[in-house]
Amino acid sequence: MSLSGYKSADIKNKATDLNRNGIVRIELPLPYNPGFINIYVLTGRQPVLIDTGLEESIPLNKIKEALSLQGVRLDEIEHVFLTHGHADHAGAAAFLARNYGTTIWVHALEKPRLDGRHAHFVTNLVPELFKRLGVDQEALENAAETMHSFAETYLRMRLNGFQTFSHGQKLPVKGYDLHVIHTPGHSPGSVCFFEKTQKLLFTGDTLLSHGTPQPTLGLDRHGGPYFDGFTDLKKSIASLRTIETDLVLPGHGPMVGLANLVSKANAALERKRTLLLKKFTTDFTPYDLIRRRDKRTKSAYLLIDLYLTRAILEALLEEGKVTMDAQDGVEHFFPVR
């Protein structure tokens, strides 16, 4: 079958095949867009989870219910493999480790989200970063409550111990040939998991069938702001074209073929880059470039929009399309004529 896509009947048949082979998609609710997240259980001889959802009673109860239908108890889950460390994918990891002794695995570059460093970053360094990107005092004050909430979330996610994996590593799960593909961009340590026997690609937020993948703010390998997300994400998505997979199982949205997702994601990212470049007529701070979306700058979207803008600017700097000059500690970007 072509990898360009699947008809609904084909997807239904593939889902049946997955269930027969012990792989089950569990859709969990989210209190924010896109409204739900997929986690996956590989039942087999040694049940494991890919991602966890949030640490809240409704998602955890839904996990228990879905596992019970497969004859699996939550305390039988020996390993959790995280595609990345965002709260909607890893929020319940600490609960599982603390209450059931589950071993949590994550890429080494995601460690700051699980060891408390990201909470410190959001509380103590992000306000200074906002000022560096041109955010005014009113917007900073409006975002303070959201930043505090983010920090509290990551403090609750702290783990006393976890395992790290690296690109190409085969994971310890019986009955499946599951390997790690490092796909930085959405976050520094984002990964996909490839099940070689069944040719299945679990993509987390690197490729989505609902929505467009995009980079998010984190700490880079040197402990500074991760500004390379846009460039890394484009490279990671391009690298997935070579995977010989029958089906993509994303972190959000239904299962689908690979090529359509790659093409859609590439086109969407290029549109964002082109639109931003068109805005340059004179010098701008990163905040200037999103200031018109005033309602969003007073919400949790400030961090999302501001980081995406700065990550695209980093790519444009590398391309020589813009230059940057720091004036009184604030970044100003200029078009190259």
Coordinates of C-alpha atoms in Angstrom, one line a residue:
M1 CA 0.0 0.0 0.0
S2 CA 1.2 3.5 -0.8
L3 CA 2.5 5.6 2.1
S4 CA 0.8 8.7 0.6
G5 CA -2.3 8.0 2.8
Y6 CA -5.0 5.7 3.8
K7 CA -8.7 5.5 3.2
S8 CA -10.9 5.3 6.3
A9 CA -11.6 1.6 5.7
D10 CA -7.8 1.0 5.5
I11 CA -7.3 2.8 8.8
K12 CA -10.0 0.7 10.5
N13 CA -8.3 -2.5 9.2
K14 CA -4.9 -1.4 10.4
A15 CA -6.4 -0.5 13.8
T16 CA -7.8 -4.0 14.0
D17 CA -4.4 -5.4 13.1
L18 CA -2.7 -3.3 15.8
N19 CA -5.1 -4.5 18.5
R20 CA -4.6 -8.0 17.4
N21 CA -0.8 -7.5 17.8
G22 CA -1.3 -5.9 21.3
I23 CA -0.9 -2.2 20.4
V24 CA -3.7 -0.1 21.6
R25 CA -4.3 3.7 21.2
I26 CA -5.8 5.4 24.2
E27 CA -7.3 8.8 23.6
L28 CA -7.1 11.0 26.7
P29 CA -8.8 14.4 27.3
L30 CA -6.9 17.7 27.6
P31 CA -8.2 20.9 29.1
Y32 CA -6.7 22.9 26.2
N33 CA -6.2 22.6 22.4
P34 CA -6.2 20.2 20.7
G35 CA -8.5 18.7 23.3
F36 CA -7.0 15.2 23.5
I37 CA -3.8 13.3 23.4
N38 CA -2.9 9.8 22.3
I39 CA -0.9 7.5 24.4
Y40 CA -0.2 3.9 23.4
V41 CA 0.0 0.6 25.3
L42 CA 2.0 -2.3 24.0
T43 CA 0.5 -5.2 25.9
G44 CA 2.7 -8.1 24.8
R45 CA 4.5 -10.2 27.4
Q46 CA 5.7 -7.1 29.2
P47 CA 3.2 -4.2 29.0
V48 CA 4.7 -0.8 28.4
L49 CA 3.3 2.7 27.7
I50 CA 4.3 5.3 25.2
D51 CA 3.6 8.6 26.9
T52 CA 1.3 9.1 29.9
G53 CA -1.1 12.0 29.5
L54 CA -1.6 14.5 32.4
E55 CA -1.5 13.6 36.0
E56 CA -5.2 14.1 36.7
S57 CA -7.9 11.8 37.8
I58 CA -9.9 11.6 34.6
P59 CA -6.9 10.6 32.3
L60 CA -5.6 8.2 34.9
N61 CA -9.0 6.5 35.2
K62 CA -9.3 6.3 31.5
I63 CA -5.9 4.6 31.3
K64 CA -7.0 2.1 33.9
E65 CA -10.2 1.4 32.0
A66 CA -8.5 1.0 28.7
L67 CA -5.8 -1.3 30.1
S68 CA -8.4 -3.5 31.9
L69 CA -10.1 -4.1 28.5
Q70 CA -6.8 -5.6 27.4
G71 CA -6.4 -7.6 30.6
V72 CA -3.6 -5.4 31.9
R73 CA -3.4 -3.6 35.3
L74 CA -1.6 -0.3 35.8
D75 CA 0.8 -1.9 38.2
E76 CA 1.9 -4.3 35.5
I77 CA 3.4 -1.5 33.4
E78 CA 7.1 -1.9 33.9
H79 CA 8.3 0.8 31.5
V80 CA 7.1 4.2 30.1
F81 CA 8.8 5.5 27.0
L82 CA 8.3 9.3 26.6
T83 CA 8.4 10.9 23.2
H84 CA 9.3 14.2 25.1
G85 CA 8.8 15.8 28.4
H86 CA 5.9 18.2 27.9
A87 CA 3.2 17.9 30.6
D88 CA 0.5 16.5 28.3
H89 CA 2.8 13.6 27.3
A90 CA 4.7 13.1 30.6
G91 CA 2.5 14.6 33.3
A92 CA 1.7 11.3 34.9
A93 CA 5.2 9.8 34.7
A94 CA 6.1 10.9 38.3
F95 CA 2.8 9.4 39.6
L96 CA 3.5 6.1 37.9
A97 CA 7.1 5.9 39.2
R98 CA 6.1 6.9 42.7
N99 CA 3.1 4.7 43.1
Y100 CA 3.9 1.6 40.9
G101 CA 7.7 1.7 40.6
T102 CA 7.4 2.2 36.8
T103 CA 10.7 2.9 35.1
I104 CA 10.5 6.1 33.1
W105 CA 12.6 6.6 30.0
V106 CA 13.3 9.8 28.1
H107 CA 16.0 11.3 25.9
A108 CA 18.9 12.9 27.8
L109 CA 18.1 16.4 26.4
E110 CA 14.6 16.2 28.0
K111 CA 16.1 15.7 31.5
P112 CA 15.5 19.4 32.5
R113 CA 11.7 18.9 32.3
L114 CA 11.9 16.0 34.7
D115 CA 14.6 17.0 37.2
G116 CA 13.3 20.5 38.1
R117 CA 15.6 22.6 36.0
H118 CA 12.8 23.6 33.6
A119 CA 10.7 24.9 36.5
H120 CA 13.6 27.0 37.6
F121 CA 14.1 28.3 34.1
V122 CA 10.4 29.3 33.7
T123 CA 10.4 31.1 37.1
N124 CA 13.7 32.8 37.2
L125 CA 15.0 33.1 33.6
V126 CA 12.0 33.4 31.3
P127 CA 11.0 36.8 32.6
E128 CA 14.5 38.1 31.7
L129 CA 14.3 36.3 28.3
F130 CA 10.9 38.1 27.7
K131 CA 12.6 41.4 28.3
R132 CA 15.4 40.5 26.0
L133 CA 12.8 39.7 23.2
G134 CA 11.1 43.1 23.7
V135 CA 8.1 42.2 25.8
D136 CA 6.8 45.3 27.7
Q137 CA 6.1 45.4 31.4
E138 CA 2.3 45.1 31.1
A139 CA 2.6 41.9 29.0
L140 CA 5.1 40.5 31.5
E141 CA 2.7 41.1 34.4
N142 CA -0.2 39.6 32.4
A143 CA 1.9 36.5 31.8
A144 CA 3.1 36.1 35.3
E145 CA 0.3 33.9 36.5
T146 CA 0.6 31.6 33.5
M147 CA 4.4 31.3 34.0
H148 CA 3.8 30.4 37.7
S149 CA 1.3 27.7 36.7
F150 CA 3.8 26.3 34.2
A151 CA 6.6 26.2 36.8
E152 CA 4.3 24.5 39.3
T153 CA 3.4 21.8 36.8
Y154 CA 7.0 21.0 36.2
L155 CA 7.8 20.9 39.9
R156 CA 5.1 18.3 40.3
M157 CA 6.6 16.3 37.4
R158 CA 10.0 16.0 39.1
L159 CA 11.4 12.5 39.2
N160 CA 14.0 11.2 41.6
G161 CA 15.4 8.8 39.0
F162 CA 14.8 7.9 35.4
Q163 CA 16.5 6.2 32.5
T164 CA 17.7 7.9 29.3
F165 CA 17.9 6.6 25.8
S166 CA 19.7 7.7 22.7
H167 CA 19.2 7.7 19.0
G168 CA 19.1 4.2 17.5
Q169 CA 18.8 2.4 20.8
K170 CA 16.6 -0.7 21.0
L171 CA 14.2 -0.4 24.0
P172 CA 13.7 -3.1 26.6
V173 CA 10.3 -4.4 25.7
K174 CA 9.6 -8.1 25.1
G175 CA 7.8 -9.0 21.9
Y176 CA 8.4 -5.8 20.0
D177 CA 11.4 -4.4 18.1
L178 CA 11.1 -0.8 19.3
H179 CA 13.9 1.7 18.4
V180 CA 14.5 5.3 19.2
I181 CA 14.8 8.0 16.5
H182 CA 16.0 11.4 17.9
T183 CA 13.9 14.1 16.2
P184 CA 14.7 17.4 17.9
G185 CA 12.7 20.5 17.1
H186 CA 9.4 20.4 19.0
S187 CA 11.7 20.1 22.0
P188 CA 15.5 19.4 22.2
G189 CA 15.0 15.7 23.2
S190 CA 11.9 14.9 21.2
V191 CA 11.9 11.4 19.7
C192 CA 9.9 9.0 17.6
F193 CA 9.7 5.3 18.2
F194 CA 9.9 2.9 15.3
E195 CA 8.6 -0.6 15.7
K196 CA 10.5 -2.4 13.0
T197 CA 8.6 -5.7 12.8
Q198 CA 5.2 -4.1 12.1
K199 CA 6.7 -0.9 10.5
L200 CA 5.0 1.5 12.9
L201 CA 6.2 5.0 13.7
F202 CA 5.1 6.6 16.9
T203 CA 5.7 10.3 16.4
G204 CA 4.7 12.2 19.5
D205 CA 4.5 15.9 18.5
T206 CA 7.1 15.7 15.8
L207 CA 4.4 14.8 13.2
L208 CA 0.7 15.4 13.9
S209 CA -2.4 14.4 11.9
H210 CA -4.3 17.2 13.7
G211 CA -2.6 20.5 13.7
T212 CA 0.9 21.6 12.7
P213 CA 4.1 20.6 14.7
Q214 CA 6.1 23.5 15.9
P215 CA 9.1 24.2 18.2
T216 CA 8.6 25.1 21.8
L217 CA 10.9 26.8 24.3
G218 CA 13.3 24.6 26.4
L219 CA 16.9 24.4 27.5
D220 CA 19.5 23.5 25.1
R221 CA 22.4 21.2 25.8
H222 CA 24.4 24.1 27.3
G223 CA 21.6 25.3 29.6
G224 CA 20.6 28.3 27.5
P225 CA 17.4 29.0 25.6
Y226 CA 16.8 26.5 22.8
F227 CA 16.5 28.8 19.8
D228 CA 17.2 26.1 17.1
G229 CA 13.8 24.5 17.3
F230 CA 12.5 25.7 13.9
T231 CA 15.6 24.6 12.0
D232 CA 15.9 21.3 13.9
L233 CA 12.2 20.5 13.4
K234 CA 12.5 21.0 9.6
K235 CA 15.5 18.7 9.5
S236 CA 13.8 16.0 11.7
I237 CA 10.7 16.0 9.6
A238 CA 12.8 15.7 6.4
S239 CA 14.7 12.8 7.9
L240 CA 11.5 10.8 8.6
R241 CA 10.8 10.6 4.8
T242 CA 13.3 7.7 4.7
I243 CA 11.5 5.5 7.3
E244 CA 9.8 2.5 5.7
T245 CA 6.7 2.6 7.7
D246 CA 3.2 1.3 7.2
L247 CA 1.5 3.7 9.6
V248 CA 2.1 6.8 11.7
L249 CA 0.7 6.8 15.2
P250 CA 0.9 10.5 16.3
G251 CA 0.6 12.1 19.7
H252 CA -2.5 14.0 18.6
G253 CA -5.0 13.0 15.9
P254 CA -5.9 9.7 14.1
M255 CA -3.5 7.2 12.6
V256 CA -2.4 8.1 9.0
G257 CA 0.2 7.5 6.3
L258 CA 3.6 9.1 6.6
A259 CA 4.1 11.1 3.3
N260 CA 0.9 13.2 3.7
L261 CA 2.0 14.3 7.2
V262 CA 5.6 15.1 6.1
S263 CA 4.3 17.2 3.1
K264 CA 1.7 19.0 5.2
A265 CA 4.2 19.8 8.0
N266 CA 6.8 21.1 5.6
A267 CA 4.4 23.3 3.8
A268 CA 3.0 24.7 7.1
L269 CA 6.5 25.5 8.5
E270 CA 7.5 27.2 5.3
R271 CA 4.4 29.3 5.3
K272 CA 5.2 30.5 8.8
R273 CA 8.8 31.4 7.7
T274 CA 7.6 33.2 4.6
L275 CA 4.9 35.2 6.4
L276 CA 7.3 36.3 9.1
L277 CA 9.9 37.4 6.5
K278 CA 7.3 39.5 4.7
K279 CA 6.7 41.5 7.8
F280 CA 10.2 43.0 7.7
T281 CA 10.2 46.6 6.4
T282 CA 12.4 48.0 9.2
D283 CA 13.8 46.8 12.5
F284 CA 11.6 44.8 14.9
T285 CA 11.9 43.1 18.2
P286 CA 10.5 39.6 18.3
Y287 CA 7.6 40.9 20.5
D288 CA 6.9 43.6 17.9
L289 CA 6.2 40.9 15.4
I290 CA 3.4 39.3 17.5
R291 CA 2.1 42.5 19.2
R292 CA -0.9 42.8 16.9
R293 CA -2.3 39.5 18.3
D294 CA -3.0 41.4 21.6
K295 CA -5.5 38.9 23.1
R296 CA -3.0 36.1 22.7
T297 CA -0.2 38.1 24.2
K298 CA -2.2 38.3 27.4
S299 CA -2.5 34.5 27.7
A300 CA -0.5 31.3 27.8
Y301 CA 0.0 31.8 24.1
L302 CA 2.5 34.6 24.7
L303 CA 5.3 32.1 25.4
I304 CA 4.2 29.9 22.5
D305 CA 4.0 32.7 19.9
L306 CA 7.0 34.5 21.1
Y307 CA 9.2 31.5 21.0
L308 CA 8.0 30.4 17.6
T309 CA 8.8 33.8 16.3
R310 CA 12.3 33.8 17.8
A311 CA 13.0 30.3 16.5
I312 CA 12.1 31.4 13.0
L313 CA 14.3 34.5 13.4
E314 CA 17.2 32.2 14.4
A315 CA 16.7 30.3 11.1
L316 CA 16.6 33.5 9.2
L317 CA 19.8 34.6 10.9
E318 CA 21.5 31.4 9.7
E319 CA 20.2 32.0 6.2
G320 CA 21.5 35.5 6.2
K321 CA 18.0 37.0 5.6
V322 CA 18.1 39.1 8.7
T323 CA 20.7 40.6 11.1
M324 CA 20.4 41.2 14.8
D325 CA 21.6 43.9 17.1
A326 CA 21.1 44.1 20.9
Q327 CA 20.1 47.6 22.0
D328 CA 20.0 48.2 25.7
G329 CA 19.7 44.4 26.2
V330 CA 16.8 44.1 23.7
E331 CA 17.2 42.1 20.5
H332 CA 16.4 44.1 17.3
F333 CA 16.2 42.3 13.9
F334 CA 16.8 44.0 10.6
P335 CA 16.1 42.9 7.0
V336 CA 19.1 42.2 4.8
R337 CA 18.7 44.1 1.5

